mmCIF file of C-alpha atoms and ligand atoms in Angstrom:
data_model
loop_
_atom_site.group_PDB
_atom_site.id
_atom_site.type_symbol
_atom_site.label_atom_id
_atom_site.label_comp_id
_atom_site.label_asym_id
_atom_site.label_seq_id
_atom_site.Cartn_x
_atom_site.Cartn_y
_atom_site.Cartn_z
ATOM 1 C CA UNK A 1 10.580 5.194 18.311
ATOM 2 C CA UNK A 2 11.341 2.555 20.861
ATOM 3 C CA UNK A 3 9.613 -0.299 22.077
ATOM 4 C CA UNK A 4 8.151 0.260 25.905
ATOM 5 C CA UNK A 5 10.554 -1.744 27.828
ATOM 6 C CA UNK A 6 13.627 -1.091 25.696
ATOM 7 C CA UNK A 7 15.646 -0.039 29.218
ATOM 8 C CA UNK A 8 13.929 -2.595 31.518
ATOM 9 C CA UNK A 9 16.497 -3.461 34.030
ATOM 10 C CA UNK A 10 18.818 -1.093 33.483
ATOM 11 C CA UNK A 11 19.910 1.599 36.592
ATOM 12 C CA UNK A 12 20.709 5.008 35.479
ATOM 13 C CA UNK A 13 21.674 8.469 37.331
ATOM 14 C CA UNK A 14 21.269 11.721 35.951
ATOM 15 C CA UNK A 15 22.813 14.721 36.906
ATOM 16 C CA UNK A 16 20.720 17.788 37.453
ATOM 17 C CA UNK A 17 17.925 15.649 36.746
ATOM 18 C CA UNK A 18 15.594 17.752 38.636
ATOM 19 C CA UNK A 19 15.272 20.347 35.854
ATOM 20 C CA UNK A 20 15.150 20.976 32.253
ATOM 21 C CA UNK A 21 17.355 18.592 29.755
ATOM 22 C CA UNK A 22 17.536 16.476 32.892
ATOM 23 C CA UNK A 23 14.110 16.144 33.849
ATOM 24 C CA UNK A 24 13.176 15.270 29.833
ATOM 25 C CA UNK A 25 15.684 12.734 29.574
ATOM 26 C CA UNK A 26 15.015 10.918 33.234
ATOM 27 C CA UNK A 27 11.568 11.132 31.977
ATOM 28 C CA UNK A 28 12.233 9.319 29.076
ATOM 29 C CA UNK A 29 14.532 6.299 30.631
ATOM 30 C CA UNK A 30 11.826 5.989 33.540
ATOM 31 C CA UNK A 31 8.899 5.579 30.868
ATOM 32 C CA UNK A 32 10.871 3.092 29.101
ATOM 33 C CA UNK A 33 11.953 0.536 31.990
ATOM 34 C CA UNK A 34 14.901 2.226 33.589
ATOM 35 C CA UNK A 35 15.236 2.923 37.119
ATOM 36 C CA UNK A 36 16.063 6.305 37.397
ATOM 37 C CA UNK A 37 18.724 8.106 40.188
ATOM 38 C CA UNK A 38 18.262 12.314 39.856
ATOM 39 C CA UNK A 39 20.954 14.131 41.591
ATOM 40 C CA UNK A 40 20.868 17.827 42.459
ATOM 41 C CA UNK A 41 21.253 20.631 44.869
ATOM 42 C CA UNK A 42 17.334 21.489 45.234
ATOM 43 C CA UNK A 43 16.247 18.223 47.233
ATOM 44 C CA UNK A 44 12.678 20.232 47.352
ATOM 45 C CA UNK A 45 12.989 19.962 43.638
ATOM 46 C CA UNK A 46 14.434 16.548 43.041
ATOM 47 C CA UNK A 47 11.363 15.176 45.339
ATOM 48 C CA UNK A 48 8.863 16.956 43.174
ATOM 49 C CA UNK A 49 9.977 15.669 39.776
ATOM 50 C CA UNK A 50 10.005 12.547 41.062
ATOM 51 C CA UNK A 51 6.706 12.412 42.199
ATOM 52 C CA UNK A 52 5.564 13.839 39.524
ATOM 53 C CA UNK A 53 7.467 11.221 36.828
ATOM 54 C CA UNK A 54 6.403 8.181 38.939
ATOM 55 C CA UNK A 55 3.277 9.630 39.296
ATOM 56 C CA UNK A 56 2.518 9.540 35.443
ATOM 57 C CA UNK A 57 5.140 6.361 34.772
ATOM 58 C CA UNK A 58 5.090 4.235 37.715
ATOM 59 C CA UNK A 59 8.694 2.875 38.680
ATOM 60 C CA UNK A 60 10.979 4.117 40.475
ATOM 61 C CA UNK A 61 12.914 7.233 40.474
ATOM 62 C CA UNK A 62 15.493 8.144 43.699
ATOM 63 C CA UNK A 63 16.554 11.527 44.855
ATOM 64 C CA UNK A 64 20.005 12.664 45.879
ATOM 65 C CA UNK A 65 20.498 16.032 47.405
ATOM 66 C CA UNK A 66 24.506 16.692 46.100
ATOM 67 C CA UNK A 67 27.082 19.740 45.166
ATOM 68 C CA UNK A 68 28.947 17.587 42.458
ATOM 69 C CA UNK A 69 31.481 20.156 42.887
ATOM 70 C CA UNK A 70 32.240 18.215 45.959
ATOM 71 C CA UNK A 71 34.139 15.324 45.834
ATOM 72 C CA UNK A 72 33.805 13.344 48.786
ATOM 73 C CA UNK A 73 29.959 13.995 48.660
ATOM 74 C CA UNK A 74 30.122 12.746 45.110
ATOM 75 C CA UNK A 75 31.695 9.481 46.041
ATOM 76 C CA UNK A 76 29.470 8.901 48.875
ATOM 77 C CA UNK A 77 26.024 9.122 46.846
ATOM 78 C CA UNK A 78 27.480 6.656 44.328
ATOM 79 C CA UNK A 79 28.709 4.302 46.859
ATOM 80 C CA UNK A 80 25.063 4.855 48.403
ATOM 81 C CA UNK A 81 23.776 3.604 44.881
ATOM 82 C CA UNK A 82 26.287 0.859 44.325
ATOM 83 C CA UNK A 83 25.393 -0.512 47.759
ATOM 84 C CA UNK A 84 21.751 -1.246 45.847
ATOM 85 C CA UNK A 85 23.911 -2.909 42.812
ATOM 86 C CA UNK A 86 25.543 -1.068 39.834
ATOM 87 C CA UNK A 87 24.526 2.212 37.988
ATOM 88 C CA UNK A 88 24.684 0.830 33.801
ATOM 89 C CA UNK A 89 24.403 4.188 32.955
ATOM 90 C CA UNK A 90 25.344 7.938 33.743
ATOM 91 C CA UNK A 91 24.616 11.171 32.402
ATOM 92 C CA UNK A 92 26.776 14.173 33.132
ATOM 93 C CA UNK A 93 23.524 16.643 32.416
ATOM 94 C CA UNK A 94 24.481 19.168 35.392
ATOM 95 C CA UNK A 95 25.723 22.139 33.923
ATOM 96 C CA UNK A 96 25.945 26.352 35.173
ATOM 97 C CA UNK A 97 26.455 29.033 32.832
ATOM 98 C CA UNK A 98 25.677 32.483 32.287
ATOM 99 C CA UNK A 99 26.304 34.863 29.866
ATOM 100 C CA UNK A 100 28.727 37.380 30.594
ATOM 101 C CA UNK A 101 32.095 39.426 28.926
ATOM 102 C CA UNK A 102 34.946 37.397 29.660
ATOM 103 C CA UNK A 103 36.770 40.498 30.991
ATOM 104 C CA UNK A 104 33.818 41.064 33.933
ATOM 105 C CA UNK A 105 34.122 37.648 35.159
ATOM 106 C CA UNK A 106 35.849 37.113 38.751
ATOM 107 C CA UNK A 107 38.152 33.886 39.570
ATOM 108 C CA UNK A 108 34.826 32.668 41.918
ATOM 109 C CA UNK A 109 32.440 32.991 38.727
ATOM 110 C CA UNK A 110 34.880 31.134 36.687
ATOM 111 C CA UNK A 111 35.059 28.426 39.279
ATOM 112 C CA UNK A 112 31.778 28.301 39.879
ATOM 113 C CA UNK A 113 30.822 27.056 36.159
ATOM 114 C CA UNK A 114 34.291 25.063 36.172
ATOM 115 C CA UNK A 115 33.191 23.178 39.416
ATOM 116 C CA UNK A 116 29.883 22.182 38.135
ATOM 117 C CA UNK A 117 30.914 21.425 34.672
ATOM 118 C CA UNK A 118 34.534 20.412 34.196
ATOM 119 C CA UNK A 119 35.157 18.672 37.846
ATOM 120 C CA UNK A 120 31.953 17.840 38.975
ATOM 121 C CA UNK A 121 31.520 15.973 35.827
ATOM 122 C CA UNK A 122 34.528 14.067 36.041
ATOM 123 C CA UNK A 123 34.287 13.560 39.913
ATOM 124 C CA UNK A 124 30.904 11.521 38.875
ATOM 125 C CA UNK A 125 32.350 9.683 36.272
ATOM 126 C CA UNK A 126 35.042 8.745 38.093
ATOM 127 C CA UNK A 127 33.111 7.393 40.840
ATOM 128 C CA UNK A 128 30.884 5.244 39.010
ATOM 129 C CA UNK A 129 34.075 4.359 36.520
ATOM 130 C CA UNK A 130 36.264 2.780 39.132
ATOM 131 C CA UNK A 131 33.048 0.954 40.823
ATOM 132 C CA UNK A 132 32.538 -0.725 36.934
ATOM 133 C CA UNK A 133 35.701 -1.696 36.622
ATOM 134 C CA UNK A 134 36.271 -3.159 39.839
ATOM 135 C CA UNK A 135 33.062 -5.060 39.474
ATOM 136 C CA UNK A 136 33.644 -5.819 35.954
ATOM 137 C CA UNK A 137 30.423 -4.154 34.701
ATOM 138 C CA UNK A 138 29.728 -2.729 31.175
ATOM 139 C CA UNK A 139 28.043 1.059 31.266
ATOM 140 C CA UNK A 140 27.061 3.663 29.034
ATOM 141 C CA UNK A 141 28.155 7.446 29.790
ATOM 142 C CA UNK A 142 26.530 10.597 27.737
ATOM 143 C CA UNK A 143 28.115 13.888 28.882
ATOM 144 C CA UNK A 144 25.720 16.677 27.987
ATOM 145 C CA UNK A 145 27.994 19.321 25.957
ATOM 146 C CA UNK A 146 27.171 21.940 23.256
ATOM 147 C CA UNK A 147 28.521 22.907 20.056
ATOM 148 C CA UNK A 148 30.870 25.468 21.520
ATOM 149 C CA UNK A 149 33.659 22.731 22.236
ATOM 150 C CA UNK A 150 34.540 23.340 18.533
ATOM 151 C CA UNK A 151 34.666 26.596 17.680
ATOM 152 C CA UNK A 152 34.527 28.494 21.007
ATOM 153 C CA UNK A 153 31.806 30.122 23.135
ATOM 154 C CA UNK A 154 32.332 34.023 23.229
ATOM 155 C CA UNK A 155 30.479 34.823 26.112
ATOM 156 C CA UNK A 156 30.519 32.167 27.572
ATOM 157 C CA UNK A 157 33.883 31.237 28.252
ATOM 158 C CA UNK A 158 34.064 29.319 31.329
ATOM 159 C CA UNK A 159 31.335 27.171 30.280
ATOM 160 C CA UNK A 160 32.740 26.289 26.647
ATOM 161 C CA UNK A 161 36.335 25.899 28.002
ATOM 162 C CA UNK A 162 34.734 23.612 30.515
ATOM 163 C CA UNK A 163 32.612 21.395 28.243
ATOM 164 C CA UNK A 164 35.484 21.083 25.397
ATOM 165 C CA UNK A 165 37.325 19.310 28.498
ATOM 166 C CA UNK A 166 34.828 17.283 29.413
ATOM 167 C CA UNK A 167 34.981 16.264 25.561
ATOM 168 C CA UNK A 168 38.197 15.190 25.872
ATOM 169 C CA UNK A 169 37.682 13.148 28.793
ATOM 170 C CA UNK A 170 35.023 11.477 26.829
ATOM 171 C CA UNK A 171 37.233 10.836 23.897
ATOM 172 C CA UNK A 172 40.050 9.413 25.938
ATOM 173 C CA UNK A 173 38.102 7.318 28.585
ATOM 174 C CA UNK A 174 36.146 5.945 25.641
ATOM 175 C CA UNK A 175 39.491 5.025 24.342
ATOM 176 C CA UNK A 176 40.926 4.118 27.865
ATOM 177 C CA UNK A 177 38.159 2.112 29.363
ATOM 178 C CA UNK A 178 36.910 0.739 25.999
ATOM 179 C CA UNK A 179 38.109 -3.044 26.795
ATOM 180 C CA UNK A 180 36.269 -2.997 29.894
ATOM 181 C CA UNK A 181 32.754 -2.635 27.904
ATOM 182 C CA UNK A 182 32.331 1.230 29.337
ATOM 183 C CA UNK A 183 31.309 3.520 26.769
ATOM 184 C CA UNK A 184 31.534 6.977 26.552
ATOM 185 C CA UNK A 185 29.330 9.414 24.324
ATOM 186 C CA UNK A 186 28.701 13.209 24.403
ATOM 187 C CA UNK A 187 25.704 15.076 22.836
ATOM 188 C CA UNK A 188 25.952 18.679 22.047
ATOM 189 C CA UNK A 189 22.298 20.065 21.714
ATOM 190 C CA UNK A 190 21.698 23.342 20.085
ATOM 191 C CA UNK A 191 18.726 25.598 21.380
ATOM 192 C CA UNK A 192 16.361 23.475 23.516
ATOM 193 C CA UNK A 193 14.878 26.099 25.278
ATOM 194 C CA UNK A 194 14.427 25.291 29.611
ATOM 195 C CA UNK A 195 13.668 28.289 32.037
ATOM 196 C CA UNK A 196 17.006 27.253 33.901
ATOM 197 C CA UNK A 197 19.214 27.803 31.009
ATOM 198 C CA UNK A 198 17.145 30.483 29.391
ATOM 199 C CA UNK A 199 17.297 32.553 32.354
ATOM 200 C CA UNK A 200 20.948 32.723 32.514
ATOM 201 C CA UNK A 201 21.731 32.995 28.204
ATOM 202 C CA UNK A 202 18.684 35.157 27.047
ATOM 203 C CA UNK A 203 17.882 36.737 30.332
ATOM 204 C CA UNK A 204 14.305 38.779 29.403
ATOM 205 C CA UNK A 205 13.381 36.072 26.877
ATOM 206 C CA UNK A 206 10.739 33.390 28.462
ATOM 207 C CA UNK A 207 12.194 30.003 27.245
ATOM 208 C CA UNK A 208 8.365 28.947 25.931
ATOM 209 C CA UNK A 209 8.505 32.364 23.474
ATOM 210 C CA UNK A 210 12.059 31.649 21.862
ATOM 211 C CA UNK A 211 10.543 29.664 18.673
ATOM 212 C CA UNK A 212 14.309 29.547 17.352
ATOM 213 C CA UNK A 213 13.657 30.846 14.098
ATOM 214 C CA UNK A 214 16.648 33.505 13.822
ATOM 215 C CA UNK A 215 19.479 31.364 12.627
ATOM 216 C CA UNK A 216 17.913 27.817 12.337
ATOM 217 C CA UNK A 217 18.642 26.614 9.293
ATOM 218 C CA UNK A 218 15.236 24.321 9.886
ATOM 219 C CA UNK A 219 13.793 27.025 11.861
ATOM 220 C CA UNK A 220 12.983 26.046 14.817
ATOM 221 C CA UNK A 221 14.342 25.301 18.175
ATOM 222 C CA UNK A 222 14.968 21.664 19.301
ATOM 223 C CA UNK A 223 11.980 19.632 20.206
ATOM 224 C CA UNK A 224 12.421 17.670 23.918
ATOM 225 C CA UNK A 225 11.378 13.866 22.194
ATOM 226 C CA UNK A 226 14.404 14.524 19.901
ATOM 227 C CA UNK A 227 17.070 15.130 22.361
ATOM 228 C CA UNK A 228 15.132 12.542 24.715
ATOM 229 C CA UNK A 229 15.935 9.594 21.532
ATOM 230 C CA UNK A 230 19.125 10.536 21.073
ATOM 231 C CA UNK A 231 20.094 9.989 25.163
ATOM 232 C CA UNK A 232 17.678 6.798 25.202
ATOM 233 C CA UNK A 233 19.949 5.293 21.919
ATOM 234 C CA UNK A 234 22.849 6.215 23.498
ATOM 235 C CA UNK A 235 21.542 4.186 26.522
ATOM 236 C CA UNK A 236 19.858 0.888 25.112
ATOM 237 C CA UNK A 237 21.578 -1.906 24.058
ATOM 238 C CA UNK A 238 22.433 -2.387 20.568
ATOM 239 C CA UNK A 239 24.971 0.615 20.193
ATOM 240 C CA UNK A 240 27.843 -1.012 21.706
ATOM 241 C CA UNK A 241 30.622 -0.289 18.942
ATOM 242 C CA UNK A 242 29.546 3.297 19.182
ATOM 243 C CA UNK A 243 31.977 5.571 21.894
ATOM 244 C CA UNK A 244 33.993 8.163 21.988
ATOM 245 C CA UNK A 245 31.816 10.643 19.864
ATOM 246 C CA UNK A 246 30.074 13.965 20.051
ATOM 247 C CA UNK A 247 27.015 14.109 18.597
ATOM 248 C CA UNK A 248 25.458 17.579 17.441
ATOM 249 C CA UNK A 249 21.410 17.663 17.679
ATOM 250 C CA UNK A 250 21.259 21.788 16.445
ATOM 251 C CA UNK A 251 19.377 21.690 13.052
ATOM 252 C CA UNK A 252 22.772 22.888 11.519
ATOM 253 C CA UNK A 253 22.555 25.582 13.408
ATOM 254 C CA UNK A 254 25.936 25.430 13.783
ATOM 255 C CA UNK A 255 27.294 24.551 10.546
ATOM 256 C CA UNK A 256 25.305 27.037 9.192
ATOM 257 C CA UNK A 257 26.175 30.044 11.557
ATOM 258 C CA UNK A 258 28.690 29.253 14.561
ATOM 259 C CA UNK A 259 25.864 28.737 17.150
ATOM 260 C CA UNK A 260 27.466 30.500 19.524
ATOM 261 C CA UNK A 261 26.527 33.883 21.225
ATOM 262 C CA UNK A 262 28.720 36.264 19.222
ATOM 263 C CA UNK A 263 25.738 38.637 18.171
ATOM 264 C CA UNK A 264 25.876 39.373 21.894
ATOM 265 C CA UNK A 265 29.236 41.494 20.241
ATOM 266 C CA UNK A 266 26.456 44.644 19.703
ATOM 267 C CA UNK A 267 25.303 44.893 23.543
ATOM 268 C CA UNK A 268 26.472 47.946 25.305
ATOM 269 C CA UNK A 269 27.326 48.163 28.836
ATOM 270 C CA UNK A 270 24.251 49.389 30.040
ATOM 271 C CA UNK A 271 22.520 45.999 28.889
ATOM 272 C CA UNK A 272 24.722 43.968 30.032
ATOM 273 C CA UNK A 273 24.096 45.671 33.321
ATOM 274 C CA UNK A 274 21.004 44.599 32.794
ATOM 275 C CA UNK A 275 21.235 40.883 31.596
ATOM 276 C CA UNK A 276 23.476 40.778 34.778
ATOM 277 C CA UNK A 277 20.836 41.917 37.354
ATOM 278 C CA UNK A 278 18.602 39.226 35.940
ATOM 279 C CA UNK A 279 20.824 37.086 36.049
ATOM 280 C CA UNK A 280 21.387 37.152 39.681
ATOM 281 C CA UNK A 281 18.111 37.465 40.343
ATOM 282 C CA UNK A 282 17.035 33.787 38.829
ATOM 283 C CA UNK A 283 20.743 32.473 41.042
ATOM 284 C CA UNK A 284 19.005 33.961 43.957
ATOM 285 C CA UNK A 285 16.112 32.509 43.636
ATOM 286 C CA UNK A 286 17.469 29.112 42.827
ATOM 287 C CA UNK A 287 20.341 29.390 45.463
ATOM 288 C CA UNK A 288 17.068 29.603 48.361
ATOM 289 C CA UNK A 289 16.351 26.541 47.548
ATOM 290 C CA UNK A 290 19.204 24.428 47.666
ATOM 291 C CA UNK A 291 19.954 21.874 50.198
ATOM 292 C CA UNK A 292 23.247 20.618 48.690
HETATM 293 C C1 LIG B 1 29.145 38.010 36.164
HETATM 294 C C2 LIG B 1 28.378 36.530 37.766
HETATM 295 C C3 LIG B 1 27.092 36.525 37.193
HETATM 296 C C4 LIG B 1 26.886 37.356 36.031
HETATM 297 C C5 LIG B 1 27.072 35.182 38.890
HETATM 298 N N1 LIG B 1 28.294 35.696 38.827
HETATM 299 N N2 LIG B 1 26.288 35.676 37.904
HETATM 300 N N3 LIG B 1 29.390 37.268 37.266
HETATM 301 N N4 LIG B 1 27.924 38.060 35.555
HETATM 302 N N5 LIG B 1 25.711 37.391 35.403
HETATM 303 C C6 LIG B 1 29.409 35.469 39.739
HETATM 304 C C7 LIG B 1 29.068 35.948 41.128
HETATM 305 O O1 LIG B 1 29.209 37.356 41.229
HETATM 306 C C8 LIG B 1 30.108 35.225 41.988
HETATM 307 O O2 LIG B 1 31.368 35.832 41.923
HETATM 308 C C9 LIG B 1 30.237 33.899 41.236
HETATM 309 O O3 LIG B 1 29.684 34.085 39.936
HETATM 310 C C10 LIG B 1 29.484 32.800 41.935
HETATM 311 O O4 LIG B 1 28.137 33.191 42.007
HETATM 312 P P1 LIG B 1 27.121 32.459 42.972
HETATM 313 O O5 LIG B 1 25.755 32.859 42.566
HETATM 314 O O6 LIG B 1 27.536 32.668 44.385
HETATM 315 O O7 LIG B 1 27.436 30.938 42.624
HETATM 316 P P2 LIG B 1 26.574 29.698 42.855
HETATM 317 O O8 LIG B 1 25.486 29.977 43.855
HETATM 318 O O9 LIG B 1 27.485 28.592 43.103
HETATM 319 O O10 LIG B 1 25.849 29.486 41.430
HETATM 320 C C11 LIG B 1 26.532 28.943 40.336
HETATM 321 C C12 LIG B 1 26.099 29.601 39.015
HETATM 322 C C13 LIG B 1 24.587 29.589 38.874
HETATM 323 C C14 LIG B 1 26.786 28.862 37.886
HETATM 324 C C15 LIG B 1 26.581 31.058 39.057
HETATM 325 O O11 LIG B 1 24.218 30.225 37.664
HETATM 326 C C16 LIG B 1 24.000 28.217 38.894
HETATM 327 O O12 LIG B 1 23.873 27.603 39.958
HETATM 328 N N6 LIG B 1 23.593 27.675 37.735
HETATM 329 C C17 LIG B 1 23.016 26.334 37.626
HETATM 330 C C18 LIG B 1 21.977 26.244 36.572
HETATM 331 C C19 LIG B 1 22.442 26.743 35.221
HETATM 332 O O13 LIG B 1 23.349 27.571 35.134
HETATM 333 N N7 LIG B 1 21.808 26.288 34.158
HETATM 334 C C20 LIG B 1 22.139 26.749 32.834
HETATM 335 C C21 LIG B 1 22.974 25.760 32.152
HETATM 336 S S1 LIG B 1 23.003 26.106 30.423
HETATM 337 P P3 LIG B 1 31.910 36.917 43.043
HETATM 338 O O14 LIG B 1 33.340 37.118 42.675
HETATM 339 O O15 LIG B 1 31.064 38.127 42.819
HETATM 340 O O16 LIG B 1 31.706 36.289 44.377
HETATM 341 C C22 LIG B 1 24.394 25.426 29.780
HETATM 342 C C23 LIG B 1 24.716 25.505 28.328
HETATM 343 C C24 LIG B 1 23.616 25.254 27.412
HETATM 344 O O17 LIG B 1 25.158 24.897 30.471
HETATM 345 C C25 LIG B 1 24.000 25.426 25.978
HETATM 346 C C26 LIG B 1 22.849 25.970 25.156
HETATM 347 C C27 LIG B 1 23.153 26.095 23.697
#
């Protein structure tokens, strides 16, 4: 869809770009000229996709071991980057979630979602945001959302309350930061199925065996080279009259259904004991490996 250099020269980080919608989307801006920051808490990890991308792609992709729910440790990696010259582009792709009823979730699992999502995404933005303006660069921002910021997420509470703020944030910086050529766009992908995400909202269901046909208007799941365009166009120059929006890439899932996890309504206690065990099982597993 694009030509082969369509990013050459341009210097973007993603968040949780170790993994999953990350990983596809660094991919793609590394293949197409970009080079390519990946932050995350699994350094381990981080190193490995990036030998891995440059491996097949060439370039240059740089690792940063980071909690965005810290602050300070946020503002330090970007002022790491800056010290190389400006980021033009950031995408807020670091997400945690897990399925759960609303009424078994403590204050620390609610924060733990909210400090990934809803502050660490801002805490990134804001660190690259004042760096552009003071240097009186343009940028391009793509928050990573899903189609929950409009009509709810039962289930997943903490994570839908979290992206519909980061949804504001990108309506009002696009509005607030607009004259300074920094744009801000959101993409809300239905179903793309990645064993990070699968493991904590279909616990028991591989991500490679959903096929997405329950539901799907079109049905299917997402294909990776479809969400990959989108965050590429949102990236490349051309599209500079275009901020402030959320765009939806479900199939109609959700105009045709809600898109949500409702159906999870008919689970009884005993599953959900289940779904929970699993579920801490795949943290566990993730959590030995973090160096952030
Ligand atoms: C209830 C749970 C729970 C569960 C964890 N907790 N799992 N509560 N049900 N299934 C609670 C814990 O008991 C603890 O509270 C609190 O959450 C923090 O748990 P930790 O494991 O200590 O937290 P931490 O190690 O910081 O891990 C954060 C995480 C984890 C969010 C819980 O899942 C994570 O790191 N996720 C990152 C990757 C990820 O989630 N990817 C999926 C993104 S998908 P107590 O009170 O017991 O101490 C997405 C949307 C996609 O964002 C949309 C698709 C359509």
């Amino acid at each position: 869809m694009f030509k082969d250099d369509v990013l050459k020269g341009k210097r973007i980080l993603v968040t949780g770009g170790g993994t999953g919608l990350g990983k596809e989307m660094a991919e793609d801006y590394l293949r197409l000229g970009a080079t390519v920051h990946i932050c995350g808490r699994r350094k381990g990890v981080l190193d490995e996709t990036a030998a891995e991308l440059m491996g097949r792609h060439g370039g240059k992709v740089i690792t940063h071991s980071v909690d965005i729910r810290v602050a300070q440790a946020v503002d330090e990696m970007i002022e790491e980057i800056f010290a190389a010259g400006p980021l033009t582009g950031l995408v807020n792709n670091a997400a945690g979630n897990f399925i759960s009823p609303t009424k078994d979730i403590s204050p620390r699992g609610f924060d733990a979602i909210a400090g990934i999502v809803f502050h660490g995404s801002f805490y990134v933005t804001l660190a690259c945001g004042k760096r552009w303006i003071a240097g009186g660069h343009k940028a391009s921002v793509i928050s990573i959302l899903t189609t929950w910021i409009w009509n709810g997420g039962p289930f997943t509470v903490p994570s839908a309350m979290s992206k519909a703020g980061i949804n504001v944030m990108t309506q009002s910086l696009a509005a607030e930061w607009g004259r300074y050529g920094i744009r801000l766009n959101a993409i809300a992908p239905g179903p793309f199925p990645t064993k990070g995400a699968w493991e904590r909202l279909n616990p028991g269901l591989a991500a490679d065996e959903d096929k997405g046909r329950e539901g799907s208007p079109m049905g299917r799941n997402g294909e990776m080279h479809e969400l990959r365009n989108l965050a590429t166009f949102l990236m490349a120059d051309g599209c500079e009259y275009l901020t402030g929006q959320t765009i939806a890439i479900d199939g109609a899932r959700y105009n045709a259904n809600g898109g949500n996890f409702y159906n999870l309504s008919k689970l009884t206690d005993e599953q959900w004991a289940d779904m929970a065990e699993m579920i801490r099982g795949a943290n566990e597993k993730d959590r030995a490996k973090r160096t952030a």
